Amino acid sequence: AYAFCDFKSLTEVRLPDSVEVIDDCAFDYDWELRTITIPASLRYVGYRAFYNTLLWEPNDLVFPEGLEYIGDYSFHSALKSGGIVSLPASLKYLGKQAFTNAYLSDFLVSEGNTDYCTDNHAIYTVSM
């Protein structure tokens, strides 16, 4: 938690495939962070992990199969790419306001996800 919080000059992060957890507030308020490489091994994104960053790349944010948890406010005011967020079938928890105030064109939820669906460019629980 808070590993790189408030690193104002951090512009790019390349996480190796051994990383399974991006914990709470890990990159919180890293205003210059533009690029992130999401590892295929990622299972957990914590509370406010990328809160108030300016991620532009990748244009589309594709989360890997195996990701189960995206915490509250994790990407609030973070995504500026105008791309698509793709959520895996394995996702079990999507926190409140995880993607609020983000500049996105759409959300996709992988077939087989039993907890979430999309409708009219928004994410809902399967029960709506």
CSV table of N, CA, C and O in Angstrom, one decimal, residues 24-124:
chain,number,residue,atom,x,y,z
A,24,ASP,N,-3.6,-0.8,-2.1
A,24,ASP,CA,-4.3,0.5,-1.8
A,24,ASP,C,-3.4,1.7,-2.0
A,24,ASP,O,-2.2,1.7,-1.5
A,25,CYS,N,-3.9,2.6,-2.8
A,25,CYS,CA,-3.2,3.9,-3.0
A,25,CYS,C,-1.8,3.8,-3.6
A,25,CYS,O,-1.0,4.7,-3.4
A,26,ALA,N,-1.5,2.7,-4.2
A,26,ALA,CA,-0.1,2.4,-4.7
A,26,ALA,C,0.4,3.6,-5.6
A,26,ALA,O,1.6,3.9,-5.5
A,27,PHE,N,-0.4,4.1,-6.5
A,27,PHE,CA,0.0,5.2,-7.4
A,27,PHE,C,-0.9,6.4,-7.2
A,27,PHE,O,-1.0,7.2,-8.1
A,28,ASP,N,-1.5,6.5,-6.1
A,28,ASP,CA,-2.5,7.6,-5.8
A,28,ASP,C,-1.8,9.0,-6.0
A,28,ASP,O,-0.7,9.2,-5.5
A,29,TYR,N,-2.4,9.9,-6.7
A,29,TYR,CA,-1.9,11.2,-6.9
A,29,TYR,C,-0.6,11.3,-7.7
A,29,TYR,O,0.1,12.3,-7.6
A,30,ASP,N,-0.3,10.3,-8.5
A,30,ASP,CA,0.9,10.4,-9.4
A,30,ASP,C,0.4,11.1,-10.7
A,30,ASP,O,0.2,10.4,-11.7
A,31,TRP,N,0.3,12.4,-10.6
A,31,TRP,CA,-0.3,13.2,-11.7
A,31,TRP,C,0.3,13.1,-13.0
A,31,TRP,O,-0.3,13.3,-14.0
A,32,GLU,N,1.6,12.7,-13.1
A,32,GLU,CA,2.2,12.6,-14.4
A,32,GLU,C,2.3,11.2,-15.0
A,32,GLU,O,2.8,11.0,-16.0
A,33,LEU,N,1.7,10.2,-14.3
A,33,LEU,CA,1.7,8.9,-14.7
A,33,LEU,C,0.9,8.8,-16.0
A,33,LEU,O,-0.3,9.0,-16.0
A,34,ARG,N,1.5,8.4,-17.1
A,34,ARG,CA,0.8,8.4,-18.4
A,34,ARG,C,0.6,6.9,-18.9
A,34,ARG,O,-0.3,6.7,-19.7
A,35,THR,N,1.5,6.0,-18.6
A,35,THR,CA,1.5,4.7,-19.2
A,35,THR,C,1.7,3.6,-18.1
A,35,THR,O,2.5,3.8,-17.2
A,36,ILE,N,0.9,2.6,-18.2
A,36,ILE,CA,0.9,1.4,-17.3
A,36,ILE,C,0.9,0.2,-18.1
A,36,ILE,O,0.1,0.1,-19.1
A,37,THR,N,1.7,-0.8,-17.8
A,37,THR,CA,1.6,-2.1,-18.3
A,37,THR,C,1.0,-3.0,-17.3
A,37,THR,O,1.5,-3.2,-16.2
A,38,ILE,N,-0.2,-3.6,-17.6
A,38,ILE,CA,-0.9,-4.5,-16.7
A,38,ILE,C,-0.4,-5.9,-16.8
A,38,ILE,O,-0.5,-6.4,-18.0
A,39,PRO,N,0.2,-6.5,-15.8
A,39,PRO,CA,0.7,-7.9,-15.9
A,39,PRO,C,-0.4,-8.9,-16.0
A,39,PRO,O,-1.5,-8.7,-15.5
A,40,ALA,N,-0.1,-10.0,-16.8
A,40,ALA,CA,-1.1,-11.1,-16.9
A,40,ALA,C,-1.4,-11.8,-15.6
A,40,ALA,O,-2.4,-12.4,-15.5
A,41,SER,N,-0.6,-11.6,-14.6
A,41,SER,CA,-0.7,-12.3,-13.3
A,41,SER,C,-1.6,-11.5,-12.3
A,41,SER,O,-1.9,-12.0,-11.3
A,42,LEU,N,-2.0,-10.3,-12.7
A,42,LEU,CA,-2.7,-9.4,-11.8
A,42,LEU,C,-4.0,-10.0,-11.3
A,42,LEU,O,-4.8,-10.5,-12.1
A,43,ARG,N,-4.2,-10.0,-9.9
A,43,ARG,CA,-5.4,-10.6,-9.3
A,43,ARG,C,-6.2,-9.6,-8.5
A,43,ARG,O,-7.4,-9.8,-8.3
A,44,TYR,N,-5.5,-8.5,-8.1
A,44,TYR,CA,-6.2,-7.6,-7.2
A,44,TYR,C,-5.7,-6.1,-7.4
A,44,TYR,O,-4.4,-5.9,-7.5
A,45,VAL,N,-6.6,-5.2,-7.5
A,45,VAL,CA,-6.3,-3.8,-7.6
A,45,VAL,C,-7.0,-3.1,-6.4
A,45,VAL,O,-8.2,-3.2,-6.3
A,46,GLY,N,-6.2,-2.5,-5.5
A,46,GLY,CA,-6.8,-2.0,-4.3
A,46,GLY,C,-7.4,-0.6,-4.4
A,46,GLY,O,-7.4,0.0,-5.4
A,47,TYR,N,-8.0,-0.2,-3.3
A,47,TYR,CA,-8.6,1.1,-3.0
A,47,TYR,C,-7.7,2.2,-3.5
A,47,TYR,O,-6.6,2.3,-3.1
A,48,ARG,N,-8.3,3.0,-4.4
A,48,ARG,CA,-7.6,4.2,-4.9
A,48,ARG,C,-6.2,3.9,-5.5
A,48,ARG,O,-5.3,4.8,-5.5
A,49,ALA,N,-6.0,2.8,-6.0
A,49,ALA,CA,-4.7,2.4,-6.6
A,49,ALA,C,-4.1,3.4,-7.6
A,49,ALA,O,-2.9,3.7,-7.6
A,50,PHE,N,-5.0,3.9,-8.5
A,50,PHE,CA,-4.5,4.8,-9.5
A,50,PHE,C,-5.3,6.2,-9.4
A,50,PHE,O,-5.5,6.8,-10.4
A,51,TYR,N,-5.8,6.5,-8.3
A,51,TYR,CA,-6.7,7.7,-8.1
A,51,TYR,C,-5.9,8.9,-8.6
A,51,TYR,O,-4.7,9.2,-8.2
A,52,ASN,N,-6.5,9.7,-9.4
A,52,ASN,CA,-6.0,11.0,-9.9
A,52,ASN,C,-4.6,10.9,-10.6
A,52,ASN,O,-3.7,11.6,-10.4
A,53,THR,N,-4.6,9.9,-11.5
A,53,THR,CA,-3.4,9.8,-12.4
A,53,THR,C,-3.9,10.3,-13.8
A,53,THR,O,-5.1,10.6,-13.9
A,54,LEU,N,-3.1,10.3,-14.7
A,54,LEU,CA,-3.5,10.7,-16.1
A,54,LEU,C,-3.2,9.7,-17.1
A,54,LEU,O,-2.5,9.9,-18.1
A,55,LEU,N,-3.6,8.4,-16.9
A,55,LEU,CA,-3.3,7.3,-17.8
A,55,LEU,C,-3.8,7.6,-19.2
A,55,LEU,O,-5.0,7.7,-19.4
A,56,TRP,N,-2.9,7.6,-20.2
A,56,TRP,CA,-3.3,7.7,-21.6
A,56,TRP,C,-3.0,6.4,-22.3
A,56,TRP,O,-3.6,6.2,-23.4
A,57,GLU,N,-2.1,5.6,-21.8
A,57,GLU,CA,-1.8,4.4,-22.5
A,57,GLU,C,-1.8,3.2,-21.5
A,57,GLU,O,-1.3,3.4,-20.4
A,58,PRO,N,-2.2,2.1,-21.9
A,58,PRO,CA,-2.7,1.8,-23.2
A,58,PRO,C,-4.0,2.4,-23.5
A,58,PRO,O,-4.8,2.7,-22.5
A,59,ASN,N,-4.4,2.7,-24.7
A,59,ASN,CA,-5.6,3.3,-25.1
A,59,ASN,C,-6.8,2.5,-24.5
A,59,ASN,O,-7.7,3.1,-23.9
A,60,ASP,N,-6.8,1.2,-24.7
A,60,ASP,CA,-7.8,0.3,-24.1
A,60,ASP,C,-7.2,-0.4,-22.9
A,60,ASP,O,-6.1,-0.9,-23.0
A,61,LEU,N,-7.9,-0.4,-21.8
A,61,LEU,CA,-7.4,-1.1,-20.6
A,61,LEU,C,-8.0,-2.4,-20.5
A,61,LEU,O,-9.2,-2.6,-20.2
A,62,VAL,N,-7.2,-3.4,-20.8
A,62,VAL,CA,-7.7,-4.8,-20.8
A,62,VAL,C,-7.1,-5.5,-19.6
A,62,VAL,O,-5.9,-5.7,-19.4
A,63,PHE,N,-8.0,-5.9,-18.7
A,63,PHE,CA,-7.6,-6.6,-17.5
A,63,PHE,C,-7.5,-8.1,-17.7
A,63,PHE,O,-8.4,-8.6,-18.5
A,64,PRO,N,-6.5,-8.8,-17.2
A,64,PRO,CA,-6.3,-10.2,-17.5
A,64,PRO,C,-7.3,-11.1,-16.8
A,64,PRO,O,-7.9,-10.8,-15.8
A,65,GLU,N,-7.5,-12.2,-17.5
A,65,GLU,CA,-8.3,-13.3,-16.8
A,65,GLU,C,-7.6,-13.7,-15.6
A,65,GLU,O,-6.4,-13.8,-15.6
A,66,GLY,N,-8.3,-13.9,-14.5
A,66,GLY,CA,-7.7,-14.1,-13.2
A,66,GLY,C,-7.9,-13.0,-12.3
A,66,GLY,O,-7.8,-13.2,-11.0
A,67,LEU,N,-8.0,-11.8,-12.8
A,67,LEU,CA,-8.3,-10.6,-11.9
A,67,LEU,C,-9.7,-10.8,-11.2
A,67,LEU,O,-10.7,-11.1,-11.9
A,68,GLU,N,-9.7,-10.7,-9.9
A,68,GLU,CA,-10.9,-10.9,-9.2
A,68,GLU,C,-11.4,-9.7,-8.5
A,68,GLU,O,-12.6,-9.6,-8.1
A,69,TYR,N,-10.6,-8.7,-8.3
A,69,TYR,CA,-11.0,-7.6,-7.4
A,69,TYR,C,-10.4,-6.2,-7.9
A,69,TYR,O,-9.2,-6.1,-8.2
A,70,ILE,N,-11.3,-5.3,-8.1
A,70,ILE,CA,-11.0,-3.9,-8.4
A,70,ILE,C,-11.6,-3.0,-7.3
A,70,ILE,O,-12.8,-3.0,-7.2
A,71,GLY,N,-10.8,-2.4,-6.5
A,71,GLY,CA,-11.3,-1.7,-5.3
A,71,GLY,C,-12.0,-0.4,-5.6
A,71,GLY,O,-12.0,0.2,-6.7
A,72,ASP,N,-12.6,0.1,-4.6
A,72,ASP,CA,-13.4,1.4,-4.6
A,72,ASP,C,-12.4,2.5,-5.1
A,72,ASP,O,-11.3,2.6,-4.6
A,73,TYR,N,-12.9,3.4,-6.0
A,73,TYR,CA,-12.2,4.5,-6.5
A,73,TYR,C,-10.8,4.2,-7.1
A,73,TYR,O,-10.0,5.1,-7.3
A,74,SER,N,-10.6,3.0,-7.5
A,74,SER,CA,-9.3,2.6,-8.0
A,74,SER,C,-8.8,3.3,-9.2
A,74,SER,O,-7.6,3.6,-9.3
A,75,PHE,N,-9.6,3.7,-10.1
A,75,PHE,CA,-9.3,4.4,-11.3
A,75,PHE,C,-10.0,5.7,-11.4
A,75,PHE,O,-10.2,6.3,-12.5
A,76,HIS,N,-10.5,6.3,-10.3
A,76,HIS,CA,-11.3,7.5,-10.3
A,76,HIS,C,-10.4,8.6,-10.8
A,76,HIS,O,-9.2,8.8,-10.3
A,77,SER,N,-10.9,9.4,-11.8
A,77,SER,CA,-10.1,10.5,-12.4
A,77,SER,C,-8.8,10.1,-12.9
A,77,SER,O,-7.8,10.8,-12.9
A,78,ALA,N,-8.7,8.8,-13.4
A,78,ALA,CA,-7.4,8.3,-13.8
A,78,ALA,C,-7.2,8.1,-15.3
A,78,ALA,O,-6.2,8.3,-15.8
A,79,LEU,N,-8.3,7.7,-15.9
A,79,LEU,CA,-8.2,7.3,-17.3
A,79,LEU,C,-8.6,8.4,-18.3
A,79,LEU,O,-9.7,8.9,-18.2
A,80,LYS,N,-7.7,8.8,-19.1
A,80,LYS,CA,-7.9,9.9,-20.1
A,80,LYS,C,-7.8,9.5,-21.5
A,80,LYS,O,-7.8,10.3,-22.4
A,81,SER,N,-7.7,8.2,-21.8
A,81,SER,CA,-7.4,7.7,-23.1
A,81,SER,C,-8.6,7.7,-24.1
A,81,SER,O,-8.5,7.7,-25.3
A,82,GLY,N,-9.9,7.7,-23.5
A,82,GLY,CA,-11.0,7.7,-24.4
A,82,GLY,C,-11.3,6.3,-24.9
A,82,GLY,O,-12.1,6.0,-25.8
A,83,GLY,N,-10.5,5.3,-24.4
A,83,GLY,CA,-10.6,3.9,-24.8
A,83,GLY,C,-11.7,3.1,-24.1
A,83,GLY,O,-12.6,3.6,-23.5
A,84,ILE,N,-11.5,1.8,-24.2
A,84,ILE,CA,-12.5,0.8,-23.7
A,84,ILE,C,-11.8,0.1,-22.5
A,84,ILE,O,-10.6,-0.3,-22.6
A,85,VAL,N,-12.6,-0.2,-21.5
A,85,VAL,CA,-12.1,-1.0,-20.3
A,85,VAL,C,-12.8,-2.4,-20.5
A,85,VAL,O,-14.0,-2.5,-20.6
A,86,SER,N,-11.9,-3.4,-20.6
A,86,SER,CA,-12.4,-4.8,-20.7
A,86,SER,C,-12.2,-5.5,-19.4
A,86,SER,O,-11.1,-5.6,-18.9
A,87,LEU,N,-13.3,-6.0,-18.8
A,87,LEU,CA,-13.2,-6.7,-17.6
A,87,LEU,C,-13.3,-8.2,-17.8
A,87,LEU,O,-14.1,-8.7,-18.6
A,88,PRO,N,-12.6,-9.0,-17.1
A,88,PRO,CA,-12.5,-10.5,-17.3
A,88,PRO,C,-13.7,-11.2,-16.7
A,88,PRO,O,-14.4,-10.7,-15.8
A,89,ALA,N,-13.9,-12.4,-17.1
A,89,ALA,CA,-15.0,-13.3,-16.6
A,89,ALA,C,-14.7,-13.6,-15.1
A,89,ALA,O,-15.6,-13.8,-14.3
A,90,SER,N,-13.4,-13.6,-14.7
A,90,SER,CA,-13.0,-13.9,-13.3
A,90,SER,C,-13.4,-12.8,-12.3
A,90,SER,O,-13.3,-13.0,-11.1
A,91,LEU,N,-13.7,-11.6,-12.7
A,91,LEU,CA,-13.9,-10.4,-11.8
A,91,LEU,C,-15.1,-10.7,-10.9
A,91,LEU,O,-16.2,-11.0,-11.4
A,92,LYS,N,-14.9,-10.7,-9.6
A,92,LYS,CA,-15.9,-10.9,-8.6
A,92,LYS,C,-16.4,-9.6,-7.9
A,92,LYS,O,-17.5,-9.6,-7.4
A,93,TYR,N,-15.5,-8.6,-7.8
A,93,TYR,CA,-15.8,-7.4,-7.1
A,93,TYR,C,-15.3,-6.2,-7.9
A,93,TYR,O,-14.1,-6.1,-8.2
A,94,LEU,N,-16.2,-5.3,-8.2
A,94,LEU,CA,-15.9,-4.0,-8.8
A,94,LEU,C,-16.4,-3.0,-7.8
A,94,LEU,O,-17.6,-2.8,-7.6
A,95,GLY,N,-15.5,-2.3,-7.2
A,95,GLY,CA,-15.7,-1.3,-6.2
A,95,GLY,C,-16.5,-0.1,-6.7
A,95,GLY,O,-16.6,0.2,-7.9
A,96,LYS,N,-17.1,0.6,-5.7
A,96,LYS,CA,-17.9,1.8,-6.0
A,96,LYS,C,-17.0,2.9,-6.6
A,96,LYS,O,-15.9,3.0,-6.2
A,97,GLN,N,-17.5,3.5,-7.6
A,97,GLN,CA,-16.9,4.6,-8.3
A,97,GLN,C,-15.5,4.3,-8.8
A,97,GLN,O,-14.6,5.1,-8.9
A,98,ALA,N,-15.3,3.0,-9.2
A,98,ALA,CA,-14.0,2.5,-9.6
A,98,ALA,C,-13.5,3.3,-10.9
A,98,ALA,O,-12.3,3.5,-11.0
A,99,PHE,N,-14.4,3.7,-11.7
A,99,PHE,CA,-14.0,4.4,-13.0
A,99,PHE,C,-14.7,5.7,-13.2
A,99,PHE,O,-14.9,6.2,-14.3
A,100,THR,N,-15.2,6.3,-12.1
A,100,THR,CA,-15.9,7.6,-12.2
A,100,THR,C,-14.9,8.7,-12.7
A,100,THR,O,-13.7,8.6,-12.4
A,101,ASN,N,-15.4,9.7,-13.4
A,101,ASN,CA,-14.6,10.8,-13.9
A,101,ASN,C,-13.5,10.4,-14.8
A,101,ASN,O,-12.4,11.0,-14.8
A,102,ALA,N,-13.7,9.3,-15.5
A,102,ALA,CA,-12.7,8.8,-16.4
A,102,ALA,C,-13.2,9.0,-17.8
A,102,ALA,O,-14.5,9.0,-18.1
A,103,TYR,N,-12.4,9.3,-18.8
A,103,TYR,CA,-12.7,9.6,-20.2
A,103,TYR,C,-12.6,8.3,-20.9
A,103,TYR,O,-11.5,7.9,-21.4
A,104,LEU,N,-13.7,7.6,-21.1
A,104,LEU,CA,-13.8,6.3,-21.7
A,104,LEU,C,-14.9,6.2,-22.7
A,104,LEU,O,-15.9,7.0,-22.6
A,105,SER,N,-14.8,5.4,-23.7
A,105,SER,CA,-15.8,5.2,-24.7
A,105,SER,C,-16.8,4.1,-24.4
A,105,SER,O,-17.9,4.1,-24.8
A,106,ASP,N,-16.3,3.1,-23.7
A,106,ASP,CA,-17.2,1.9,-23.4
A,106,ASP,C,-16.5,1.0,-22.4
A,106,ASP,O,-15.4,1.1,-22.0
A,107,PHE,N,-17.4,0.1,-21.9
A,107,PHE,CA,-17.0,-1.0,-21.0
A,107,PHE,C,-17.3,-2.3,-21.7
A,107,PHE,O,-18.4,-2.4,-22.3
A,108,LEU,N,-16.5,-3.3,-21.6
A,108,LEU,CA,-16.8,-4.7,-22.0
A,108,LEU,C,-16.6,-5.6,-20.8
A,108,LEU,O,-15.7,-5.5,-20.0
A,109,VAL,N,-17.5,-6.6,-20.7
A,109,VAL,CA,-17.4,-7.6,-19.7
A,109,VAL,C,-17.4,-8.9,-20.4
A,109,VAL,O,-18.2,-9.2,-21.3
A,110,SER,N,-16.3,-9.7,-20.1
A,110,SER,CA,-16.2,-11.0,-20.8
A,110,SER,C,-17.3,-11.9,-20.6
A,110,SER,O,-17.9,-12.0,-19.5
A,111,GLU,N,-17.7,-12.7,-21.7
A,111,GLU,CA,-18.7,-13.7,-21.5
A,111,GLU,C,-18.3,-14.7,-20.4
A,111,GLU,O,-17.1,-15.0,-20.3
A,112,GLY,N,-19.2,-15.1,-19.7
A,112,GLY,CA,-18.9,-16.0,-18.6
A,112,GLY,C,-18.8,-15.4,-17.2
A,112,GLY,O,-18.7,-16.0,-16.2
A,113,ASN,N,-18.8,-14.0,-17.2
A,113,ASN,CA,-18.8,-13.3,-15.9
A,113,ASN,C,-20.2,-13.5,-15.3
A,113,ASN,O,-21.1,-13.0,-15.9
A,114,THR,N,-20.2,-14.0,-14.1
A,114,THR,CA,-21.5,-14.3,-13.5
A,114,THR,C,-22.0,-13.2,-12.6
A,114,THR,O,-23.0,-13.2,-12.0
A,115,ASP,N,-21.1,-12.1,-12.4
A,115,ASP,CA,-21.4,-11.1,-11.5
A,115,ASP,C,-21.7,-9.7,-12.2
A,115,ASP,O,-22.5,-8.9,-11.6
A,116,TYR,N,-21.2,-9.5,-13.4
A,116,TYR,CA,-21.3,-8.1,-14.0
A,116,TYR,C,-21.8,-8.3,-15.5
A,116,TYR,O,-21.5,-9.2,-16.1
A,117,CYS,N,-22.4,-7.2,-15.9
A,117,CYS,CA,-22.8,-7.1,-17.3
A,117,CYS,C,-22.7,-5.6,-17.7
A,117,CYS,O,-22.5,-4.7,-16.9
A,118,THR,N,-22.8,-5.3,-19.0
A,118,THR,CA,-22.9,-4.0,-19.5
A,118,THR,C,-24.2,-3.7,-20.2
A,118,THR,O,-24.8,-4.6,-20.8
A,119,ASP,N,-24.6,-2.4,-20.2
A,119,ASP,CA,-25.8,-2.0,-20.9
A,119,ASP,C,-25.6,-0.5,-21.1
A,119,ASP,O,-25.4,0.2,-20.2
A,120,ASN,N,-25.8,-0.1,-22.4
A,120,ASN,CA,-25.7,1.3,-22.7
A,120,ASN,C,-24.5,2.0,-22.1
A,120,ASN,O,-24.5,3.1,-21.5
A,121,HIS,N,-23.3,1.4,-22.3
A,121,HIS,CA,-22.0,2.0,-21.9
A,121,HIS,C,-21.8,2.1,-20.4
A,121,HIS,O,-21.0,2.9,-20.0
A,122,ALA,N,-22.5,1.3,-19.7
A,122,ALA,CA,-22.3,1.3,-18.2
A,122,ALA,C,-22.2,-0.2,-17.7
A,122,ALA,O,-22.6,-1.1,-18.4
A,123,ILE,N,-21.6,-0.3,-16.5
A,123,ILE,CA,-21.5,-1.6,-15.9
A,123,ILE,C,-22.5,-1.8,-14.8
A,123,ILE,O,-22.7,-0.9,-14.0
A,124,TYR,N,-23.1,-3.0,-14.7
A,124,TYR,CA,-24.1,-3.3,-13.7
A,124,TYR,C,-23.8,-4.7,-13.1
A,124,TYR,O,-23.2,-5.5,-13.8
